[in-house]
Structure formats: C-alpha cells, structure tokens
PDB file of C-alpha atoms in Angstrom:
ATOM      1  CA  MET A   1     -42.426  99.814  53.845  1.00  0.00           C
ATOM      2  CA  ASP A   2     -41.615 101.907  50.804  1.00  0.00           C
ATOM      3  CA  ILE A   3     -43.285 105.326  50.788  1.00  0.00           C
ATOM      4  CA  ALA A   4     -43.554 108.133  48.235  1.00  0.00           C
ATOM      5  CA  LEU A   5     -43.491 111.753  49.357  1.00  0.00           C
ATOM      6  CA  ILE A   6     -45.649 114.105  47.288  1.00  0.00           C
ATOM      7  CA  GLY A   7     -44.682 117.781  47.364  1.00  0.00           C
ATOM      8  CA  ILE A   8     -41.126 118.656  48.358  1.00  0.00           C
ATOM      9  CA  GLY A   9     -41.451 122.057  49.985  1.00  0.00           C
ATOM     10  CA  LYS A  10     -40.285 123.520  53.272  1.00  0.00           C
ATOM     11  CA  ILE A  11     -42.269 121.234  55.595  1.00  0.00           C
ATOM     12  CA  ALA A  12     -41.257 118.137  53.619  1.00  0.00           C
ATOM     13  CA  ARG A  13     -37.569 119.023  53.777  1.00  0.00           C
ATOM     14  CA  ASP A  14     -37.644 120.187  57.405  1.00  0.00           C
ATOM     15  CA  ALA A  15     -39.815 117.452  58.909  1.00  0.00           C
ATOM     16  CA  HIS A  16     -40.987 114.613  56.669  1.00  0.00           C
ATOM     17  CA  VAL A  17     -37.705 113.660  55.011  1.00  0.00           C
ATOM     18  CA  PRO A  18     -35.714 113.499  58.293  1.00  0.00           C
ATOM     19  CA  ALA A  19     -38.508 111.569  60.039  1.00  0.00           C
ATOM     20  CA  ILE A  20     -38.695 108.980  57.275  1.00  0.00           C
ATOM     21  CA  ALA A  21     -34.905 108.674  57.119  1.00  0.00           C
ATOM     22  CA  ALA A  22     -34.705 107.964  60.856  1.00  0.00           C
ATOM     23  CA  SER A  23     -37.635 105.547  60.941  1.00  0.00           C
ATOM     24  CA  PRO A  24     -37.251 101.763  61.151  1.00  0.00           C
ATOM     25  CA  ASP A  25     -40.673 101.443  59.477  1.00  0.00           C
ATOM     26  CA  TRP A  26     -40.146 103.408  56.263  1.00  0.00           C
ATOM     27  CA  ASP A  27     -37.907 103.811  53.230  1.00  0.00           C
ATOM     28  CA  LEU A  28     -38.333 106.931  51.081  1.00  0.00           C
ATOM     29  CA  ALA A  29     -38.559 105.261  47.682  1.00  0.00           C
ATOM     30  CA  ALA A  30     -39.843 108.090  45.463  1.00  0.00           C
ATOM     31  CA  THR A  31     -40.982 111.697  45.295  1.00  0.00           C
ATOM     32  CA  VAL A  32     -43.355 113.681  43.115  1.00  0.00           C
ATOM     33  CA  SER A  33     -42.731 117.414  42.975  1.00  0.00           C
ATOM     34  CA  ARG A  34     -42.694 120.222  40.450  1.00  0.00           C
ATOM     35  CA  GLN A  35     -39.775 121.944  42.138  1.00  0.00           C
ATOM     36  CA  GLY A  36     -38.128 120.184  45.067  1.00  0.00           C
ATOM     37  CA  ARG A  37     -35.929 117.103  44.987  1.00  0.00           C
ATOM     38  CA  VAL A  38     -34.446 114.754  47.575  1.00  0.00           C
ATOM     39  CA  GLU A  39     -30.892 113.691  46.827  1.00  0.00           C
ATOM     40  CA  GLY A  40     -30.594 110.016  46.007  1.00  0.00           C
ATOM     41  CA  VAL A  41     -34.354 109.490  45.615  1.00  0.00           C
ATOM     42  CA  GLN A  42     -36.062 108.959  42.260  1.00  0.00           C
ATOM     43  CA  ASP A  43     -38.450 111.783  41.382  1.00  0.00           C
ATOM     44  CA  TYR A  44     -41.490 111.354  39.140  1.00  0.00           C
ATOM     45  CA  PRO A  45     -43.391 114.078  37.258  1.00  0.00           C
ATOM     46  CA  ASP A  46     -46.865 112.982  38.438  1.00  0.00           C
ATOM     47  CA  LEU A  47     -48.773 110.282  40.262  1.00  0.00           C
ATOM     48  CA  ASP A  48     -49.779 108.452  37.071  1.00  0.00           C
ATOM     49  CA  THR A  49     -46.129 107.911  36.166  1.00  0.00           C
ATOM     50  CA  LEU A  50     -45.227 106.942  39.727  1.00  0.00           C
ATOM     51  CA  PHE A  51     -47.983 104.337  39.992  1.00  0.00           C
ATOM     52  CA  ALA A  52     -47.297 102.950  36.524  1.00  0.00           C
ATOM     53  CA  GLN A  53     -43.560 102.566  37.055  1.00  0.00           C
ATOM     54  CA  ARG A  54     -43.576 101.704  40.775  1.00  0.00           C
ATOM     55  CA  PRO A  55     -46.633  99.533  41.514  1.00  0.00           C
ATOM     56  CA  ASP A  56     -44.710  98.200  44.518  1.00  0.00           C
ATOM     57  CA  ILE A  57     -45.063 101.536  46.353  1.00  0.00           C
ATOM     58  CA  ARG A  58     -48.351 101.207  48.242  1.00  0.00           C
ATOM     59  CA  VAL A  59     -48.098 104.252  50.510  1.00  0.00           C
ATOM     60  CA  VAL A  60     -47.970 108.007  49.829  1.00  0.00           C
ATOM     61  CA  SER A  61     -47.590 111.009  52.110  1.00  0.00           C
ATOM     62  CA  LEU A  62     -49.071 114.263  50.784  1.00  0.00           C
ATOM     63  CA  CYS A  63     -47.266 117.474  51.744  1.00  0.00           C
ATOM     64  CA  LEU A  64     -49.035 119.741  49.253  1.00  0.00           C
ATOM     65  CA  PRO A  65     -51.061 122.843  50.226  1.00  0.00           C
ATOM     66  CA  PRO A  66     -54.686 122.081  51.173  1.00  0.00           C
ATOM     67  CA  VAL A  67     -56.398 123.116  47.922  1.00  0.00           C
ATOM     68  CA  PRO A  68     -54.464 120.980  45.393  1.00  0.00           C
ATOM     69  CA  ARG A  69     -54.039 118.123  47.876  1.00  0.00           C
ATOM     70  CA  PHE A  70     -57.581 116.792  47.463  1.00  0.00           C
ATOM     71  CA  ALA A  71     -57.165 115.737  43.833  1.00  0.00           C
ATOM     72  CA  TYR A  72     -53.915 113.929  44.636  1.00  0.00           C
ATOM     73  CA  ALA A  73     -55.527 112.168  47.590  1.00  0.00           C
ATOM     74  CA  VAL A  74     -58.471 111.031  45.459  1.00  0.00           C
ATOM     75  CA  GLN A  75     -56.103 109.682  42.823  1.00  0.00           C
ATOM     76  CA  ALA A  76     -53.956 107.836  45.368  1.00  0.00           C
ATOM     77  CA  LEU A  77     -56.859 106.320  47.297  1.00  0.00           C
ATOM     78  CA  SER A  78     -58.598 105.290  44.070  1.00  0.00           C
ATOM     79  CA  ALA A  79     -55.386 103.533  43.067  1.00  0.00           C
ATOM     80  CA  GLY A  80     -55.476 101.532  46.307  1.00  0.00           C
ATOM     81  CA  ARG A  81     -52.703 103.429  48.102  1.00  0.00           C
ATOM     82  CA  HIS A  82     -52.607 104.230  51.795  1.00  0.00           C
ATOM     83  CA  VAL A  83     -52.516 108.005  52.291  1.00  0.00           C
ATOM     84  CA  MET A  84     -51.094 110.310  54.947  1.00  0.00           C
ATOM     85  CA  LEU A  85     -52.314 113.932  54.892  1.00  0.00           C
ATOM     86  CA  GLU A  86     -50.325 116.904  56.154  1.00  0.00           C
ATOM     87  CA  LYS A  87     -52.388 119.305  58.263  1.00  0.00           C
ATOM     88  CA  PRO A  88     -54.959 120.626  57.677  1.00  0.00           C
ATOM     89  CA  PRO A  89     -56.300 117.456  56.047  1.00  0.00           C
ATOM     90  CA  GLY A  90     -58.309 119.432  53.492  1.00  0.00           C
ATOM     91  CA  ALA A  91     -59.500 122.855  52.431  1.00  0.00           C
ATOM     92  CA  THR A  92     -63.039 121.943  53.541  1.00  0.00           C
ATOM     93  CA  LEU A  93     -64.723 119.446  55.827  1.00  0.00           C
ATOM     94  CA  ALA A  94     -66.680 117.959  52.935  1.00  0.00           C
ATOM     95  CA  GLU A  95     -63.459 117.137  51.097  1.00  0.00           C
ATOM     96  CA  VAL A  96     -62.122 115.113  53.985  1.00  0.00           C
ATOM     97  CA  HIS A  97     -65.417 113.301  54.495  1.00  0.00           C
ATOM     98  CA  ALA A  98     -65.245 112.323  50.820  1.00  0.00           C
ATOM     99  CA  LEU A  99     -61.680 111.047  51.237  1.00  0.00           C
ATOM    100  CA  GLU A 100     -62.664 109.047  54.305  1.00  0.00           C
ATOM    101  CA  ALA A 101     -65.480 107.362  52.364  1.00  0.00           C
ATOM    102  CA  LEU A 102     -63.111 106.650  49.471  1.00  0.00           C
ATOM    103  CA  ALA A 103     -60.569 105.059  51.816  1.00  0.00           C
ATOM    104  CA  ARG A 104     -63.261 102.787  53.244  1.00  0.00           C
ATOM    105  CA  ALA A 105     -64.440 101.825  49.760  1.00  0.00           C
ATOM    106  CA  HIS A 106     -60.922 100.842  48.683  1.00  0.00           C
ATOM    107  CA  ARG A 107     -60.024  99.300  52.052  1.00  0.00           C
ATOM    108  CA  VAL A 108     -56.927 101.410  52.566  1.00  0.00           C
ATOM    109  CA  SER A 109     -55.733 103.532  55.485  1.00  0.00           C
ATOM    110  CA  LEU A 110     -56.196 107.305  55.637  1.00  0.00           C
ATOM    111  CA  PHE A 111     -54.320 109.313  58.273  1.00  0.00           C
ATOM    112  CA  ALA A 112     -55.248 112.970  58.852  1.00  0.00           C
ATOM    113  CA  THR A 113     -52.273 114.169  60.869  1.00  0.00           C
ATOM    114  CA  TRP A 114     -52.018 116.860  63.537  1.00  0.00           C
ATOM    115  CA  HIS A 115     -48.321 117.133  64.260  1.00  0.00           C
ATOM    116  CA  SER A 116     -48.654 119.490  67.236  1.00  0.00           C
ATOM    117  CA  ARG A 117     -50.564 116.818  69.151  1.00  0.00           C
ATOM    118  CA  GLU A 118     -47.289 114.886  69.175  1.00  0.00           C
ATOM    119  CA  ALA A 119     -45.366 117.692  70.932  1.00  0.00           C
ATOM    120  CA  ALA A 120     -43.563 116.524  74.060  1.00  0.00           C
ATOM    121  CA  GLY A 121     -45.863 118.045  76.672  1.00  0.00           C
ATOM    122  CA  VAL A 122     -49.278 117.375  75.148  1.00  0.00           C
ATOM    123  CA  ALA A 123     -49.971 113.856  76.448  1.00  0.00           C
ATOM    124  CA  ALA A 124     -48.986 114.842  79.991  1.00  0.00           C
ATOM    125  CA  ALA A 125     -51.135 117.975  79.786  1.00  0.00           C
ATOM    126  CA  LYS A 126     -54.120 115.877  78.721  1.00  0.00           C
ATOM    127  CA  SER A 127     -53.567 113.493  81.623  1.00  0.00           C
ATOM    128  CA  TRP A 128     -53.238 116.360  84.118  1.00  0.00           C
ATOM    129  CA  LEU A 129     -56.465 118.057  82.969  1.00  0.00           C
ATOM    130  CA  ALA A 130     -58.492 114.848  83.162  1.00  0.00           C
ATOM    131  CA  GLY A 131     -60.715 114.898  86.246  1.00  0.00           C
ATOM    132  CA  ARG A 132     -60.008 118.561  87.052  1.00  0.00           C
ATOM    133  CA  ALA A 133     -62.623 121.285  86.725  1.00  0.00           C
ATOM    134  CA  LEU A 134     -61.525 123.824  84.123  1.00  0.00           C
ATOM    135  CA  ARG A 135     -62.066 127.491  84.965  1.00  0.00           C
ATOM    136  CA  SER A 136     -60.337 129.079  82.004  1.00  0.00           C
ATOM    137  CA  LEU A 137     -58.091 128.277  79.071  1.00  0.00           C
ATOM    138  CA  ARG A 138     -56.340 130.857  76.927  1.00  0.00           C
ATOM    139  CA  VAL A 139     -54.356 130.322  73.727  1.00  0.00           C
ATOM    140  CA  VAL A 140     -51.826 132.913  72.560  1.00  0.00           C
ATOM    141  CA  TRP A 141     -50.294 131.893  69.206  1.00  0.00           C
ATOM    142  CA  LYS A 142     -48.237 134.727  67.728  1.00  0.00           C
ATOM    143  CA  GLU A 143     -45.554 134.308  65.096  1.00  0.00           C
ATOM    144  CA  ASP A 144     -43.925 135.978  62.102  1.00  0.00           C
ATOM    145  CA  VAL A 145     -45.372 134.825  58.783  1.00  0.00           C
ATOM    146  CA  ARG A 146     -42.305 136.091  56.923  1.00  0.00           C
ATOM    147  CA  ARG A 147     -40.126 133.735  58.945  1.00  0.00           C
ATOM    148  CA  TRP A 148     -42.235 130.585  58.607  1.00  0.00           C
ATOM    149  CA  HIS A 149     -43.848 131.030  55.170  1.00  0.00           C
ATOM    150  CA  PRO A 150     -41.448 133.214  53.176  1.00  0.00           C
ATOM    151  CA  GLY A 151     -42.973 134.176  49.832  1.00  0.00           C
ATOM    152  CA  GLN A 152     -45.696 131.511  49.994  1.00  0.00           C
ATOM    153  CA  ASP A 153     -48.607 133.387  48.422  1.00  0.00           C
ATOM    154  CA  TRP A 154     -50.916 130.363  48.502  1.00  0.00           C
ATOM    155  CA  ILE A 155     -51.543 130.942  52.218  1.00  0.00           C
ATOM    156  CA  TRP A 156     -53.293 134.219  51.361  1.00  0.00           C
ATOM    157  CA  GLU A 157     -55.602 132.669  48.763  1.00  0.00           C
ATOM    158  CA  PRO A 158     -58.997 131.058  49.463  1.00  0.00           C
ATOM    159  CA  GLY A 159     -58.329 127.693  51.102  1.00  0.00           C
ATOM    160  CA  GLY A 160     -54.897 128.819  52.283  1.00  0.00           C
ATOM    161  CA  MET A 161     -56.271 129.553  55.780  1.00  0.00           C
ATOM    162  CA  GLY A 162     -54.033 132.531  56.564  1.00  0.00           C
ATOM    163  CA  VAL A 163     -53.227 132.773  60.270  1.00  0.00           C
ATOM    164  CA  PHE A 164     -55.261 129.615  60.874  1.00  0.00           C
ATOM    165  CA  ASP A 165     -52.459 127.645  59.212  1.00  0.00           C
ATOM    166  CA  PRO A 166     -50.504 127.892  62.495  1.00  0.00           C
ATOM    167  CA  GLY A 167     -53.616 128.562  64.567  1.00  0.00           C
ATOM    168  CA  ILE A 168     -55.050 125.158  63.746  1.00  0.00           C
ATOM    169  CA  ASN A 169     -51.985 123.648  65.428  1.00  0.00           C
ATOM    170  CA  ALA A 170     -53.080 125.263  68.684  1.00  0.00           C
ATOM    171  CA  LEU A 171     -56.652 124.097  68.149  1.00  0.00           C
ATOM    172  CA  SER A 172     -55.419 120.564  67.518  1.00  0.00           C
ATOM    173  CA  ILE A 173     -53.760 120.615  70.946  1.00  0.00           C
ATOM    174  CA  VAL A 174     -56.780 122.146  72.691  1.00  0.00           C
ATOM    175  CA  THR A 175     -59.189 119.581  71.217  1.00  0.00           C
ATOM    176  CA  GLU A 176     -56.787 116.817  72.273  1.00  0.00           C
ATOM    177  CA  ILE A 177     -56.188 117.859  75.880  1.00  0.00           C
ATOM    178  CA  LEU A 178     -59.710 118.968  76.865  1.00  0.00           C
ATOM    179  CA  PRO A 179     -61.892 116.080  78.080  1.00  0.00           C
ATOM    180  CA  VAL A 180     -65.053 117.698  76.666  1.00  0.00           C
ATOM    181  CA  PRO A 181     -65.793 119.189  73.214  1.00  0.00           C
ATOM    182  CA  ILE A 182     -65.943 122.947  72.696  1.00  0.00           C
ATOM    183  CA  HIS A 183     -67.232 125.054  69.827  1.00  0.00           C
ATOM    184  CA  VAL A 184     -66.756 128.603  68.568  1.00  0.00           C
ATOM    185  CA  SER A 185     -69.229 131.137  69.974  1.00  0.00           C
ATOM    186  CA  SER A 186     -67.762 134.297  68.411  1.00  0.00           C
ATOM    187  CA  ALA A 187     -64.779 135.391  66.338  1.00  0.00           C
ATOM    188  CA  VAL A 188     -63.118 138.471  64.878  1.00  0.00           C
ATOM    189  CA  LEU A 189     -60.995 137.968  61.758  1.00  0.00           C
ATOM    190  CA  GLU A 190     -58.527 140.652  60.650  1.00  0.00           C
ATOM    191  CA  VAL A 191     -58.056 140.408  56.879  1.00  0.00           C
ATOM    192  CA  PRO A 192     -55.437 142.513  55.029  1.00  0.00           C
ATOM    193  CA  GLU A 193     -57.044 144.763  52.425  1.00  0.00           C
ATOM    194  CA  ASN A 194     -55.025 143.116  49.641  1.00  0.00           C
ATOM    195  CA  ARG A 195     -55.452 139.492  50.763  1.00  0.00           C
ATOM    196  CA  GLN A 196     -58.182 136.867  51.020  1.00  0.00           C
ATOM    197  CA  THR A 197     -57.368 135.188  54.342  1.00  0.00           C
ATOM    198  CA  PRO A 198     -56.920 136.576  57.884  1.00  0.00           C
ATOM    199  CA  ILE A 199     -53.618 137.717  59.302  1.00  0.00           C
ATOM    200  CA  ALA A 200     -54.987 137.713  62.865  1.00  0.00           C
ATOM    201  CA  ALA A 201     -57.997 136.303  64.691  1.00  0.00           C
ATOM    202  CA  THR A 202     -59.608 136.372  68.144  1.00  0.00           C
ATOM    203  CA  LEU A 203     -61.919 133.514  69.112  1.00  0.00           C
ATOM    204  CA  GLU A 204     -64.247 132.791  72.023  1.00  0.00           C
ATOM    205  CA  PHE A 205     -65.553 129.279  72.695  1.00  0.00           C
ATOM    206  CA  PHE A 206     -68.505 127.641  74.402  1.00  0.00           C
ATOM    207  CA  HIS A 207     -67.436 125.189  77.115  1.00  0.00           C
ATOM    208  CA  PRO A 208     -70.085 122.785  78.487  1.00  0.00           C
ATOM    209  CA  ALA A 209     -69.182 123.536  82.116  1.00  0.00           C
ATOM    210  CA  GLY A 210     -68.989 127.297  81.618  1.00  0.00           C
ATOM    211  CA  ALA A 211     -65.194 127.698  81.564  1.00  0.00           C
ATOM    212  CA  LYS A 212     -63.878 130.755  79.748  1.00  0.00           C
ATOM    213  CA  VAL A 213     -61.975 129.534  76.676  1.00  0.00           C
ATOM    214  CA  SER A 214     -60.383 131.930  74.191  1.00  0.00           C
ATOM    215  CA  ALA A 215     -57.651 132.137  71.554  1.00  0.00           C
ATOM    216  CA  VAL A 216     -55.616 134.910  69.967  1.00  0.00           C
ATOM    217  CA  PHE A 217     -53.759 134.251  66.716  1.00  0.00           C
ATOM    218  CA  ASP A 218     -51.478 136.837  65.094  1.00  0.00           C
ATOM    219  CA  TRP A 219     -49.116 136.488  62.143  1.00  0.00           C
ATOM    220  CA  ARG A 220     -47.508 139.924  62.526  1.00  0.00           C
ATOM    221  CA  HIS A 221     -45.449 139.100  65.605  1.00  0.00           C
ATOM    222  CA  GLU A 222     -41.725 139.808  65.371  1.00  0.00           C
ATOM    223  CA  GLY A 223     -39.014 138.841  67.835  1.00  0.00           C
ATOM    224  CA  VAL A 224     -39.545 135.902  70.191  1.00  0.00           C
ATOM    225  CA  GLN A 225     -42.320 133.706  68.836  1.00  0.00           C
ATOM    226  CA  SER A 226     -45.202 132.857  71.178  1.00  0.00           C
ATOM    227  CA  TRP A 227     -47.025 129.494  71.177  1.00  0.00           C
ATOM    228  CA  THR A 228     -48.686 129.245  74.595  1.00  0.00           C
ATOM    229  CA  ILE A 229     -51.720 127.527  76.128  1.00  0.00           C
ATOM    230  CA  GLU A 230     -52.567 128.362  79.735  1.00  0.00           C
ATOM    231  CA  ALA A 231     -55.254 126.593  81.761  1.00  0.00           C
ATOM    232  CA  GLU A 232     -56.574 127.377  85.229  1.00  0.00           C
ATOM    233  CA  THR A 233     -58.459 124.664  87.105  1.00  0.00           C
ATOM    234  CA  ASP A 234     -59.872 124.035  90.576  1.00  0.00           C
ATOM    235  CA  ALA A 235     -56.624 122.225  91.361  1.00  0.00           C
ATOM    236  CA  GLY A 236     -53.904 124.448  89.967  1.00  0.00           C
ATOM    237  CA  GLN A 237     -52.544 125.990  86.789  1.00  0.00           C
ATOM    238  CA  MET A 238     -51.032 124.361  83.724  1.00  0.00           C
ATOM    239  CA  ARG A 239     -48.928 126.038  81.051  1.00  0.00           C
ATOM    240  CA  LEU A 240     -47.872 124.644  77.670  1.00  0.00           C
ATOM    241  CA  THR A 241     -45.275 126.692  75.807  1.00  0.00           C
ATOM    242  CA  LYS A 242     -43.108 126.295  72.711  1.00  0.00           C
ATOM    243  CA  GLY A 243     -46.028 124.901  70.756  1.00  0.00           C
ATOM    244  CA  GLY A 244     -46.738 122.177  73.293  1.00  0.00           C
ATOM    245  CA  ALA A 245     -43.136 121.055  73.720  1.00  0.00           C
ATOM    246  CA  HIS A 246     -42.740 122.447  77.259  1.00  0.00           C
ATOM    247  CA  LEU A 247     -45.122 121.760  80.155  1.00  0.00           C
ATOM    248  CA  SER A 248     -45.210 123.353  83.599  1.00  0.00           C
ATOM    249  CA  VAL A 249     -47.758 122.902  86.383  1.00  0.00           C
ATOM    250  CA  ASP A 250     -48.083 125.521  89.128  1.00  0.00           C
ATOM    251  CA  GLY A 251     -44.735 126.904  88.022  1.00  0.00           C
ATOM    252  CA  VAL A 252     -42.946 123.553  88.329  1.00  0.00           C
ATOM    253  CA  GLU A 253     -41.112 122.654  85.132  1.00  0.00           C
ATOM    254  CA  GLY A 254     -42.027 119.472  83.313  1.00  0.00           C
ATOM    255  CA  MET A 255     -41.157 118.175  79.881  1.00  0.00           C
ATOM    256  CA  ASP A 256     -38.978 120.154  77.541  1.00  0.00           C
ATOM    257  CA  SER A 257     -37.818 119.775  73.959  1.00  0.00           C
ATOM    258  CA  ALA A 258     -34.798 121.262  72.258  1.00  0.00           C
ATOM    259  CA  ASP A 259     -36.725 121.894  69.037  1.00  0.00           C
ATOM    260  CA  PRO A 260     -40.245 123.158  69.766  1.00  0.00           C
ATOM    261  CA  THR A 261     -41.631 122.637  66.283  1.00  0.00           C
ATOM    262  CA  LEU A 262     -40.193 119.399  64.951  1.00  0.00           C
ATOM    263  CA  ASP A 263     -38.461 117.314  67.600  1.00  0.00           C
ATOM    264  CA  GLY A 264     -40.241 114.013  67.913  1.00  0.00           C
ATOM    265  CA  GLU A 265     -43.517 115.138  66.366  1.00  0.00           C
ATOM    266  CA  TYR A 266     -43.116 113.755  62.849  1.00  0.00           C
ATOM    267  CA  PRO A 267     -41.285 110.574  63.894  1.00  0.00           C
ATOM    268  CA  ARG A 268     -44.247 109.822  66.158  1.00  0.00           C
ATOM    269  CA  LEU A 269     -46.691 110.545  63.315  1.00  0.00           C
ATOM    270  CA  TYR A 270     -44.914 108.151  60.963  1.00  0.00           C
ATOM    271  CA  ALA A 271     -44.788 105.464  63.646  1.00  0.00           C
ATOM    272  CA  LYS A 272     -48.550 105.826  64.133  1.00  0.00           C
ATOM    273  CA  PHE A 273     -49.118 105.662  60.377  1.00  0.00           C
ATOM    274  CA  ALA A 274     -47.201 102.382  60.175  1.00  0.00           C
ATOM    275  CA  THR A 275     -49.350 100.955  62.976  1.00  0.00           C
ATOM    276  CA  LEU A 276     -52.566 102.111  61.277  1.00  0.00           C
ATOM    277  CA  ILE A 277     -51.642 100.323  58.066  1.00  0.00           C
ATOM    278  CA  GLN A 278     -50.636  97.165  59.901  1.00  0.00           C
ATOM    279  CA  ARG A 279     -53.995  97.132  61.707  1.00  0.00           C
ATOM    280  CA  GLY A 280     -55.978  98.076  58.609  1.00  0.00           C
ATOM    281  CA  GLY A 281     -57.410 101.243  60.180  1.00  0.00           C
ATOM    282  CA  SER A 282     -57.753 104.967  59.570  1.00  0.00           C
ATOM    283  CA  ASN A 283     -57.533 108.041  61.788  1.00  0.00           C
ATOM    284  CA  VAL A 284     -59.466 111.083  60.584  1.00  0.00           C
ATOM    285  CA  ASP A 285     -60.229 113.489  63.436  1.00  0.00           C
ATOM    286  CA  LEU A 286     -61.719 116.730  62.113  1.00  0.00           C
ATOM    287  CA  ALA A 287     -62.286 118.581  65.403  1.00  0.00           C
ATOM    288  CA  PRO A 288     -59.619 121.267  64.769  1.00  0.00           C
ATOM    289  CA  LEU A 289     -60.811 121.903  61.203  1.00  0.00           C
ATOM    290  CA  ARG A 290     -64.431 122.183  62.388  1.00  0.00           C
ATOM    291  CA  LEU A 291     -63.433 124.977  64.764  1.00  0.00           C
ATOM    292  CA  VAL A 292     -61.682 126.861  61.959  1.00  0.00           C
ATOM    293  CA  ALA A 293     -64.678 126.402  59.662  1.00  0.00           C
ATOM    294  CA  ASP A 294     -67.009 127.706  62.375  1.00  0.00           C
ATOM    295  CA  ALA A 295     -64.755 130.715  62.961  1.00  0.00           C
ATOM    296  CA  HIS A 296     -65.070 131.613  59.291  1.00  0.00           C
ATOM    297  CA  VAL A 297     -68.860 131.221  59.398  1.00  0.00           C
ATOM    298  CA  LEU A 298     -69.355 133.215  62.614  1.00  0.00           C
ATOM    299  CA  GLY A 299     -66.398 135.562  62.347  1.00  0.00           C
ATOM    300  CA  ARG A 300     -66.825 139.313  61.998  1.00  0.00           C
ATOM    301  CA  ARG A 301     -64.339 140.513  59.407  1.00  0.00           C
ATOM    302  CA  VAL A 302     -62.424 143.743  59.912  1.00  0.00           C
ATOM    303  CA  ALA A 303     -59.962 145.309  57.493  1.00  0.00           C
ATOM    304  CA  ALA A 304     -56.268 145.176  58.334  1.00  0.00           C
ATOM    305  CA  ALA A 305     -53.357 146.996  56.714  1.00  0.00           C
ATOM    306  CA  PRO A 306     -52.241 145.597  53.334  1.00  0.00           C
ATOM    307  CA  PHE A 307     -49.645 142.829  53.601  1.00  0.00           C
ATOM    308  CA  THR A 308     -46.540 142.664  51.434  1.00  0.00           C
ATOM    309  CA  TRP A 309     -43.546 140.390  51.665  1.00  0.00           C
TER     310      TRP A 309
END
C-alpha cells in the first residue's frame, strides 16, 4: 500500500522512514512537511494538495507534535483516509475519542500507536507476570532532554507533555504487561519556573491487589540513560531495561536488542497497521494517556530551576 508521511522531524527520519522502507507492506509515496524532506519522495505543501493530486494514497501516518496533529487527523479521516498516530495519540483524551468516532463514521482504520510496547522484552514480560501475584513494581525513566529533543520548544508548551513525552512510553509498557488496571493515586510534578510542562515527576498508583506501584521520571539525567521497570512477585523478580528491549528474570538474562529505542518497534507497528486496514479495524488504547491526564489533575506542582537549552 502507498502511504504518506506527515511531519518529517527527528522521529520520522529515525524510525518511520526506515521502517516503511524495510516493510513488504508499504511504499512511502508522499510526504507533507514544512521543513523536512525525504530524498526521492514527492513532498506536498499541505493535505489538501496531497489529496487533490494523489487520490490513490489512502493511508497517512502522522508524526506531528500532539497539539497540531488533531486538525490533520480530522482532515485525513474526513477525507476517508486510514490514519496512524504517533504517540501520544492526542493532546487530550477528548480529542482522541472524537477521532475514534470520526473513523467509525467514515469506516476507516485509526491506529493509536505505542511504540515501546513493541520493544523486544515486553511480550515475554507480560507472559511471565500473568498468573503471578505482584508485590511491587517500580519504574525509573531518566534521560537527557537535550540529547533526545534538542531545541524542540514545543515540548515545554501546553500539550507538549514535558517529561511525560518519554514517561508515557514507560506507562504504555506498564499498562500492557500488568494483568489488571491501575490508576494514579498521587503525583508530584516539578515544573521549571520558565516553562509550562514538567521536567520531572514522581507518581504513585493504586493496584487492585495492594501491590506498591510507583514511577520516577526525570529529564535532567546526564550520562548513561535509564529506562527500567522492575517487578517483584510471589514467584521471583523481573527486570526490563533499555526501554523494554532487555528482559531478565531472577538475574537470568533473556531477550536483548542492539538498539533499545528503535530496533523492531516501528517495523512491528507498521505490520500491525497493515493488518488493521486489511481487517477493517481500529486500535485506540488510551490507558497510558489516561494515567498522564490523571497525574496532571492530581499532581502537586513544585517549582524547579529554569530550563535553558
């Protein structure tokens, strides 16, 4: 199938373009971007021009930031195109509910993606936790914002999510591997004095069986980056590292991936998207975004030092 990629920024170049190029299901037929380009692929100034000149392209993948993405998604779905959404699927829950209703009305597929769920160790971790009694689960997600989002001021604006931009990746894994739903019981959000979104956050969760579940997110971490989820159960300990790419159980090594952030994740997403379209279905799981929304509602805000690039 021909597909158009909307928004050619860092994540599109690093993950989407290579995944599409390597896929037997897709051909990158067009792009729409104000700045980025993909060599050898026709670029269009906007969706109206793309749809008018290329009515044969029935699928679009949106790699824009959350706030502007909604209008593009509405336009694409209203034009009868299947739509894939980069994470998070929207700036608000209500936006994504509206997109889901629009997709149903136009009988097209909508795919709200969570790339970290496709990391190499996640499926095995989910299988291992099933049937075991959880005692505790702790997320430690610490990275350097200057390394992963250099100069991207939109992440500090309302809707940009701040440290929850990577933090929601961890929450997408947690909500995938736990056999029962959890919800936020308390949160502390550290917000730089000169910014609108948090640079760090600490969350506590309610677990139906009383397990202690917590998460620490920090965007000020230099040196070795830390993306770890540790679980203790009645039948041993499990540890996911490298963003879910590496799994160990009771200290015994399991799956590993050479590239902890991209290897296999986006190819698997695009394969799932092709299957969704072929089956005429959608996949819009909002569990990770609900947890972030609840953290903002319940979170106690404390001032952090001003942030500058």
